Amino acid sequence: MSDPRSTVLHHRHAALGASFTDFGGWLMPVRYTSDLAEHHAVRTAAGLFDISHMAEFEVTGSVAGECLDAALASRLSTLAVGKAKYSLVLADDGGIIDDVIVYRLAEERFLIIANAGNRAAVWAALQERAEGWDAQVRDLTDDYALLAVQGPAAVSVLAATTGLSAAGVALAETAYYAWTAGEFAGAPLLIARTGYTGEDGFELMVPVGAAEALWDALLTAGEPLGLVPAGLASRDTLRLEAGMPLYGHELSRDVTPAQAGLGRVVAADKSTFVGRDGLAARGAASAPVLVGLVSTGRRAGRAGYSVLGPDEERIGEVTSGALSPTLGHPIALAYVAPEHAAVGTELGIDVRGTRIPATVTPLPFYRRKK
């Protein structure tokens, strides 16, 4: 097995005292100080994340939109320039190869951001599915870095960053799941109001040559506003509170969108797309479905722990779980048999041999105030 790759910002993270973990084939900062401090900073002020391990693909051509309609689960041909959309790359049998965000950069140009660990799979799928279309696919991953500023102070942080400017729509006026072009110290910038924490925030795509300077400038401008560098550990508890699925935990090739609560993402009225026939063939009314579970106390279920029914029978499995830093009680995502999935159902989680009561609850666990 090859050594994990490092992002262009690795030396910045090391200088800040980060500890690292191998995530999706990349050596990424897991924390700089403490998981809790970084989590609370994002909820109350802002956090700065290096997410350059994510994969970026460009799809261009006169029928790029129609090509993506056939390649992905959503309808992308009607997406307006300047907007973004969450979508899924499905396998022929309807299983999920990856979840992605698609940005329409121009009438004939789209950007797709995929998970780091699925870069090869998404690249292969896009190339194969573009065959026969007037559409070209390019892998931009090694050309760009991706930073995320997340939290209620995100707009103020970007506005205070020396050398950063937005063209067209003002940052404060940029809608959620929209993007605007920008510039940082002469380098082009894509500034998208998207994120993976449940907070307001932006994701900034910049050429790798300008990434270190942008990181430094954001930290300098943001520190007086409460911005801190934040690692993967806090990112995971933030997204869990927001009820956002993570590939490899809630999403996989063994799971369909409907099971994961993502049936709305699939444009079922499209005449054809990869995975359509597989989804129809599966049916699978008895397949496990994703639910949210809340408990009292301090002991949280973790990924792989069994979910128990009323007679102590195993009826599912936790996919992600933590003691919620914001809410102060345990939360978990789990796949359970559909007859146990109704909101309010009382279940249990086997936490190292002890049954911890858990109640099925609507998602997300946390919703920011607007």
Short mmCIF file of C-alpha atoms in Angstrom, two decimals:
data_model
loop_
_atom_site.label_atom_id
_atom_site.label_comp_id
_atom_site.label_asym_id
_atom_site.label_seq_id
_atom_site.Cartn_x
_atom_site.Cartn_y
_atom_site.Cartn_z
CA MET A 1 0.00 0.00 0.00
CA SER A 2 1.39 3.43 -0.94
CA ASP A 3 1.99 6.17 1.60
CA PRO A 4 -0.82 8.73 1.98
CA ARG A 5 -0.50 11.95 0.04
CA SER A 6 -0.20 15.36 1.66
CA THR A 7 -1.96 18.54 0.60
CA VAL A 8 -0.08 21.67 -0.35
CA LEU A 9 -0.91 23.00 3.14
CA HIS A 10 0.72 20.15 5.08
CA HIS A 11 3.59 22.29 6.39
CA ARG A 12 1.11 24.91 7.60
CA HIS A 13 -0.77 22.25 9.56
CA ALA A 14 2.42 20.83 11.06
CA ALA A 15 3.55 24.30 12.13
CA LEU A 16 0.22 24.77 13.92
CA GLY A 17 0.78 21.56 15.88
CA ALA A 18 -1.79 19.42 14.09
CA SER A 19 -2.03 15.69 14.59
CA PHE A 20 -2.70 13.74 11.42
CA THR A 21 -4.64 10.76 10.16
CA ASP A 22 -4.85 8.87 6.89
CA PHE A 23 -8.20 9.79 5.37
CA GLY A 24 -9.12 8.65 1.87
CA GLY A 25 -5.46 8.16 1.00
CA TRP A 26 -4.46 11.61 2.27
CA LEU A 27 -2.56 12.61 5.40
CA MET A 28 -5.00 15.12 6.86
CA PRO A 29 -5.09 17.17 10.08
CA VAL A 30 -7.46 15.56 12.56
CA ARG A 31 -7.12 18.30 15.19
CA TYR A 32 -4.92 21.24 16.12
CA THR A 33 -5.87 21.79 19.75
CA SER A 34 -8.99 19.92 20.89
CA ASP A 35 -11.95 18.42 19.06
CA LEU A 36 -14.41 20.23 21.32
CA ALA A 37 -12.78 23.65 21.01
CA GLU A 38 -12.72 23.42 17.23
CA HIS A 39 -16.31 22.16 17.11
CA HIS A 40 -17.61 24.99 19.31
CA ALA A 41 -15.61 27.58 17.38
CA VAL A 42 -17.45 26.60 14.18
CA ARG A 43 -20.84 26.78 15.91
CA THR A 44 -20.17 30.16 17.54
CA ALA A 45 -17.62 31.93 15.30
CA ALA A 46 -15.77 30.18 12.46
CA GLY A 47 -13.43 27.34 11.58
CA LEU A 48 -10.94 27.04 8.74
CA PHE A 49 -10.65 23.60 7.13
CA ASP A 50 -8.24 22.28 4.54
CA ILE A 51 -10.37 20.06 2.30
CA SER A 52 -7.90 19.86 -0.56
CA HIS A 53 -8.11 16.08 -0.43
CA MET A 54 -11.48 16.29 -2.17
CA ALA A 55 -11.51 15.47 -5.91
CA GLU A 56 -12.53 17.98 -8.57
CA PHE A 57 -13.66 17.20 -12.10
CA GLU A 58 -14.64 19.50 -14.94
CA VAL A 59 -17.20 18.47 -17.55
CA THR A 60 -17.45 20.66 -20.65
CA GLY A 61 -19.17 20.48 -24.01
CA SER A 62 -22.27 21.48 -25.91
CA VAL A 63 -24.35 18.78 -24.21
CA ALA A 64 -22.49 18.61 -20.91
CA GLY A 65 -25.73 19.11 -18.97
CA GLU A 66 -27.56 16.36 -20.79
CA CYS A 67 -24.55 14.08 -20.39
CA LEU A 68 -24.64 14.63 -16.62
CA ASP A 69 -28.39 13.98 -16.60
CA ALA A 70 -27.58 10.51 -17.88
CA ALA A 71 -24.50 10.04 -15.71
CA LEU A 72 -25.81 11.19 -12.32
CA ALA A 73 -29.00 10.75 -10.34
CA SER A 74 -30.12 14.39 -10.48
CA ARG A 75 -31.24 16.58 -13.37
CA LEU A 76 -28.31 18.92 -14.01
CA SER A 77 -29.20 20.30 -17.45
CA THR A 78 -31.70 22.71 -15.86
CA LEU A 79 -29.30 23.92 -13.15
CA ALA A 80 -28.78 27.66 -13.55
CA VAL A 81 -25.31 29.09 -14.06
CA GLY A 82 -24.08 30.24 -10.65
CA LYS A 83 -25.92 27.51 -8.74
CA ALA A 84 -24.85 24.21 -7.17
CA LYS A 85 -26.68 20.95 -6.54
CA TYR A 86 -26.10 17.88 -4.38
CA SER A 87 -26.20 14.67 -6.43
CA LEU A 88 -25.23 11.01 -6.48
CA VAL A 89 -23.14 8.81 -8.74
CA LEU A 90 -25.00 5.50 -8.87
CA ALA A 91 -23.85 2.07 -9.96
CA ASP A 92 -25.90 0.06 -12.45
CA ASP A 93 -27.64 -1.74 -9.57
CA GLY A 94 -28.63 1.53 -7.86
CA GLY A 95 -25.94 1.41 -5.17
CA ILE A 96 -24.14 4.66 -4.37
CA ILE A 97 -20.64 5.07 -5.84
CA ASP A 98 -20.30 8.55 -4.34
CA ASP A 99 -22.17 11.66 -3.31
CA VAL A 100 -21.03 14.84 -5.07
CA ILE A 101 -21.77 18.53 -5.43
CA VAL A 102 -22.19 19.82 -8.98
CA TYR A 103 -21.60 23.51 -9.82
CA ARG A 104 -22.69 25.03 -13.11
CA LEU A 105 -19.84 27.35 -14.05
CA ALA A 106 -21.16 28.26 -17.53
CA GLU A 107 -23.74 27.03 -20.03
CA GLU A 108 -21.34 24.34 -21.24
CA ARG A 109 -19.12 23.90 -18.18
CA PHE A 110 -19.72 22.07 -14.89
CA LEU A 111 -17.54 21.38 -11.83
CA ILE A 112 -18.03 18.21 -9.78
CA ILE A 113 -16.52 17.83 -6.31
CA ALA A 114 -16.28 14.24 -5.09
CA ASN A 115 -14.95 12.47 -2.01
CA ALA A 116 -11.20 11.87 -1.87
CA GLY A 117 -11.45 8.12 -1.45
CA ASN A 118 -13.74 7.81 -4.46
CA ARG A 119 -11.66 9.88 -6.88
CA ALA A 120 -10.71 6.93 -9.08
CA ALA A 121 -14.22 5.48 -9.11
CA VAL A 122 -15.89 8.78 -10.01
CA TRP A 123 -13.25 9.54 -12.63
CA ALA A 124 -13.81 6.14 -14.25
CA ALA A 125 -17.59 6.52 -14.15
CA LEU A 126 -17.56 10.01 -15.66
CA GLN A 127 -15.18 9.02 -18.44
CA GLU A 128 -17.19 5.95 -19.34
CA ARG A 129 -20.51 7.76 -19.18
CA ALA A 130 -19.29 10.67 -21.34
CA GLU A 131 -18.49 8.36 -24.22
CA GLY A 132 -20.74 9.09 -27.18
CA TRP A 133 -21.57 12.59 -25.93
CA ASP A 134 -20.05 15.89 -27.03
CA ALA A 135 -18.62 16.25 -23.52
CA GLN A 136 -15.10 16.21 -22.17
CA VAL A 137 -14.06 15.28 -18.64
CA ARG A 138 -10.92 16.59 -16.92
CA ASP A 139 -9.53 15.74 -13.49
CA LEU A 140 -8.54 19.03 -11.83
CA THR A 141 -7.71 17.60 -8.41
CA ASP A 142 -3.97 18.17 -8.57
CA ASP A 143 -4.34 21.72 -9.88
CA TYR A 144 -6.45 23.22 -7.12
CA ALA A 145 -6.64 23.46 -3.34
CA LEU A 146 -9.94 23.68 -1.51
CA LEU A 147 -10.44 25.56 1.77
CA ALA A 148 -13.61 25.88 3.82
CA VAL A 149 -14.54 28.71 6.16
CA GLN A 150 -17.55 27.59 8.19
CA GLY A 151 -19.47 29.32 10.94
CA PRO A 152 -21.66 32.36 11.63
CA ALA A 153 -18.66 34.69 11.20
CA ALA A 154 -17.71 33.25 7.80
CA VAL A 155 -18.93 36.26 5.80
CA SER A 156 -17.06 38.64 8.07
CA VAL A 157 -13.88 36.56 7.83
CA LEU A 158 -13.87 36.62 4.04
CA ALA A 159 -14.74 40.32 3.95
CA ALA A 160 -11.77 41.08 6.23
CA THR A 161 -9.27 38.97 4.26
CA THR A 162 -6.67 41.14 2.57
CA GLY A 163 -6.41 40.51 -1.15
CA LEU A 164 -9.68 38.57 -1.42
CA SER A 165 -12.48 40.00 -3.53
CA ALA A 166 -15.67 38.71 -5.08
CA ALA A 167 -16.89 39.63 -8.54
CA GLY A 168 -20.55 40.18 -9.26
CA VAL A 169 -22.72 39.07 -6.35
CA ALA A 170 -21.57 40.33 -2.95
CA LEU A 171 -20.57 37.55 -0.56
CA ALA A 172 -23.29 38.42 1.94
CA GLU A 173 -25.87 38.25 -0.87
CA THR A 174 -24.66 34.95 -2.33
CA ALA A 175 -27.39 32.37 -1.85
CA TYR A 176 -26.91 28.98 -0.21
CA TYR A 177 -25.80 26.43 -2.81
CA ALA A 178 -24.65 29.20 -5.16
CA TRP A 179 -21.19 30.44 -6.08
CA THR A 180 -19.50 33.57 -7.29
CA ALA A 181 -16.19 34.16 -9.00
CA GLY A 182 -13.51 35.97 -7.06
CA GLU A 183 -9.84 36.73 -6.86
CA PHE A 184 -7.13 36.40 -4.27
CA ALA A 185 -3.85 38.25 -4.81
CA GLY A 186 -4.26 37.95 -8.56
CA ALA A 187 -5.26 34.27 -8.53
CA PRO A 188 -8.74 33.19 -9.66
CA LEU A 189 -11.05 32.03 -6.92
CA LEU A 190 -14.33 30.14 -6.90
CA ILE A 191 -16.28 31.07 -3.78
CA ALA A 192 -19.20 28.73 -3.09
CA ARG A 193 -21.69 29.10 -0.27
CA THR A 194 -21.67 25.40 0.52
CA GLY A 195 -20.28 23.30 3.33
CA TYR A 196 -20.47 20.21 5.45
CA THR A 197 -21.01 21.47 8.97
CA GLY A 198 -24.61 22.67 9.15
CA GLU A 199 -23.40 26.26 9.52
CA ASP A 200 -23.26 29.17 7.14
CA GLY A 201 -19.97 29.18 5.29
CA PHE A 202 -17.98 29.12 2.12
CA GLU A 203 -15.75 26.73 0.21
CA LEU A 204 -12.94 28.38 -1.74
CA MET A 205 -11.24 26.72 -4.70
CA VAL A 206 -7.89 28.26 -5.56
CA PRO A 207 -4.88 27.22 -7.69
CA VAL A 208 -2.41 25.29 -5.54
CA GLY A 209 0.23 27.98 -6.00
CA ALA A 210 -1.88 30.49 -4.07
CA ALA A 211 -3.20 28.13 -1.40
CA GLU A 212 -0.65 28.79 1.35
CA ALA A 213 -0.98 32.55 1.03
CA LEU A 214 -4.78 32.29 1.12
CA TRP A 215 -4.65 30.05 4.21
CA ASP A 216 -2.39 32.56 5.98
CA ALA A 217 -4.53 35.52 4.97
CA LEU A 218 -7.75 33.88 6.17
CA LEU A 219 -6.20 32.98 9.52
CA THR A 220 -4.81 36.49 10.02
CA ALA A 221 -8.12 38.13 9.17
CA GLY A 222 -10.21 35.61 11.05
CA GLU A 223 -8.41 35.23 14.36
CA PRO A 224 -9.84 38.49 15.79
CA LEU A 225 -13.29 37.20 14.79
CA GLY A 226 -12.84 33.85 16.54
CA LEU A 227 -11.69 31.79 13.56
CA VAL A 228 -9.56 28.75 14.39
CA PRO A 229 -8.03 26.04 12.19
CA ALA A 230 -10.22 22.97 12.49
CA GLY A 231 -9.53 19.32 11.73
CA LEU A 232 -11.41 16.24 10.61
CA ALA A 233 -12.52 15.25 14.11
CA SER A 234 -14.60 18.37 14.59
CA ARG A 235 -15.78 18.19 10.99
CA ASP A 236 -17.22 14.74 11.73
CA THR A 237 -19.18 15.74 14.83
CA LEU A 238 -20.42 18.89 13.07
CA ARG A 239 -21.74 16.98 10.06
CA LEU A 240 -23.25 14.32 12.32
CA GLU A 241 -25.20 16.94 14.26
CA ALA A 242 -26.36 18.31 10.91
CA GLY A 243 -27.51 14.83 9.85
CA MET A 244 -25.26 14.79 6.81
CA PRO A 245 -24.27 11.32 5.57
CA LEU A 246 -20.62 10.37 5.16
CA TYR A 247 -19.46 8.02 2.46
CA GLY A 248 -18.09 4.83 3.98
CA HIS A 249 -20.41 5.20 6.97
CA GLU A 250 -23.94 6.03 5.81
CA LEU A 251 -23.33 5.71 2.06
CA SER A 252 -21.89 2.80 0.09
CA ARG A 253 -22.47 0.67 -2.97
CA ASP A 254 -24.68 -1.58 -0.83
CA VAL A 255 -27.11 1.27 -0.09
CA THR A 256 -29.71 2.91 -2.33
CA PRO A 257 -30.62 6.61 -2.12
CA ALA A 258 -34.04 5.82 -0.64
CA GLN A 259 -32.50 3.75 2.15
CA ALA A 260 -30.21 6.67 3.02
CA GLY A 261 -33.08 9.18 3.04
CA LEU A 262 -31.83 10.66 -0.23
CA GLY A 263 -34.68 9.59 -2.49
CA ARG A 264 -35.39 13.27 -3.20
CA VAL A 265 -32.00 13.53 -4.94
CA VAL A 266 -33.03 11.09 -7.66
CA ALA A 267 -34.88 12.67 -10.60
CA ALA A 268 -37.04 9.64 -11.21
CA ASP A 269 -38.88 11.35 -14.09
CA LYS A 270 -35.76 11.26 -16.26
CA SER A 271 -36.12 8.80 -19.13
CA THR A 272 -32.74 7.26 -18.44
CA PHE A 273 -29.75 7.52 -16.12
CA VAL A 274 -27.23 5.05 -14.79
CA GLY A 275 -28.85 3.19 -11.90
CA ARG A 276 -32.46 3.76 -12.92
CA ASP A 277 -33.14 0.15 -13.87
CA GLY A 278 -31.23 -1.13 -10.87
CA LEU A 279 -33.31 0.94 -8.48
CA ALA A 280 -36.51 -0.30 -10.09
CA ALA A 281 -35.36 -3.89 -9.85
CA ARG A 282 -34.36 -3.68 -6.20
CA GLY A 283 -37.73 -2.73 -4.77
CA ALA A 284 -36.43 -3.76 -1.36
CA ALA A 285 -39.26 -2.55 0.87
CA SER A 286 -37.69 -4.58 3.68
CA ALA A 287 -34.20 -3.09 3.29
CA PRO A 288 -32.76 -1.26 6.32
CA VAL A 289 -33.30 2.50 6.37
CA LEU A 290 -31.26 5.29 7.92
CA VAL A 291 -32.62 6.87 11.11
CA GLY A 292 -31.47 9.29 13.75
CA LEU A 293 -31.22 8.09 17.34
CA VAL A 294 -30.95 10.19 20.50
CA SER A 295 -30.09 8.97 23.97
CA THR A 296 -29.65 10.42 27.42
CA GLY A 297 -26.55 10.20 29.57
CA ARG A 298 -22.97 10.38 28.34
CA ARG A 299 -22.34 7.01 26.65
CA ALA A 300 -22.67 7.17 22.88
CA GLY A 301 -23.10 4.42 20.33
CA ARG A 302 -20.27 4.20 17.82
CA ALA A 303 -20.04 2.91 14.26
CA GLY A 304 -20.57 -0.84 14.21
CA TYR A 305 -22.52 -1.06 17.46
CA SER A 306 -25.73 -3.10 17.30
CA VAL A 307 -29.17 -1.50 17.49
CA LEU A 308 -31.57 -3.59 19.57
CA GLY A 309 -35.32 -4.06 19.32
CA PRO A 310 -37.76 -4.40 22.23
CA ASP A 311 -36.89 -8.07 22.75
CA GLU A 312 -33.13 -7.46 22.64
CA GLU A 313 -32.98 -8.74 19.07
CA ARG A 314 -30.47 -7.09 16.73
CA ILE A 315 -32.48 -4.96 14.29
CA GLY A 316 -29.77 -2.69 12.92
CA GLU A 317 -26.34 -1.11 13.23
CA VAL A 318 -24.97 2.30 14.14
CA THR A 319 -23.05 3.96 11.30
CA SER A 320 -21.93 7.12 13.13
CA GLY A 321 -22.32 8.18 16.73
CA ALA A 322 -20.98 10.68 19.25
CA LEU A 323 -21.75 12.63 22.36
CA SER A 324 -23.01 15.79 20.66
CA PRO A 325 -20.84 18.74 21.69
CA THR A 326 -23.61 21.22 20.88
CA LEU A 327 -26.62 19.34 22.23
CA GLY A 328 -24.93 17.69 25.20
CA HIS A 329 -26.42 14.21 24.73
CA PRO A 330 -25.57 11.17 22.58
CA ILE A 331 -26.71 11.09 18.95
CA ALA A 332 -26.28 8.45 16.28
CA LEU A 333 -27.14 7.55 12.73
CA ALA A 334 -28.10 3.91 12.19
CA TYR A 335 -29.60 1.57 9.63
CA VAL A 336 -32.54 -0.30 11.11
CA ALA A 337 -35.30 -2.57 9.82
CA PRO A 338 -38.07 -0.36 8.41
CA GLU A 339 -40.70 -1.59 10.88
CA HIS A 340 -38.59 0.02 13.64
CA ALA A 341 -37.93 3.32 11.83
CA ALA A 342 -40.91 5.44 12.83
CA VAL A 343 -40.11 8.64 14.72
CA GLY A 344 -40.65 8.07 18.42
CA THR A 345 -39.86 4.34 18.36
CA GLU A 346 -37.98 3.26 21.48
CA LEU A 347 -34.93 1.14 20.67
CA GLY A 348 -31.61 0.34 22.30
CA ILE A 349 -27.93 0.50 21.43
CA ASP A 350 -25.55 -2.19 22.62
CA VAL A 351 -22.70 -0.10 24.06
CA ARG A 352 -20.07 -2.65 25.04
CA GLY A 353 -22.58 -5.08 26.48
CA THR A 354 -24.93 -2.54 28.06
CA ARG A 355 -28.27 -1.61 26.50
CA ILE A 356 -28.51 2.17 26.19
CA PRO A 357 -32.09 3.39 25.49
CA ALA A 358 -32.38 5.32 22.23
CA THR A 359 -35.32 7.01 20.52
CA VAL A 360 -35.81 7.41 16.77
CA THR A 361 -35.84 11.15 16.04
CA PRO A 362 -36.21 13.37 12.95
CA LEU A 363 -33.04 14.61 11.22
CA PRO A 364 -31.11 16.82 11.45
CA PHE A 365 -30.26 16.69 15.13
CA TYR A 366 -29.10 20.33 14.96
CA ARG A 367 -30.40 23.13 12.75
CA ARG A 368 -28.75 26.53 12.83
CA LYS A 369 -30.82 29.62 13.49
CA LYS A 370 -31.14 31.89 10.45
#
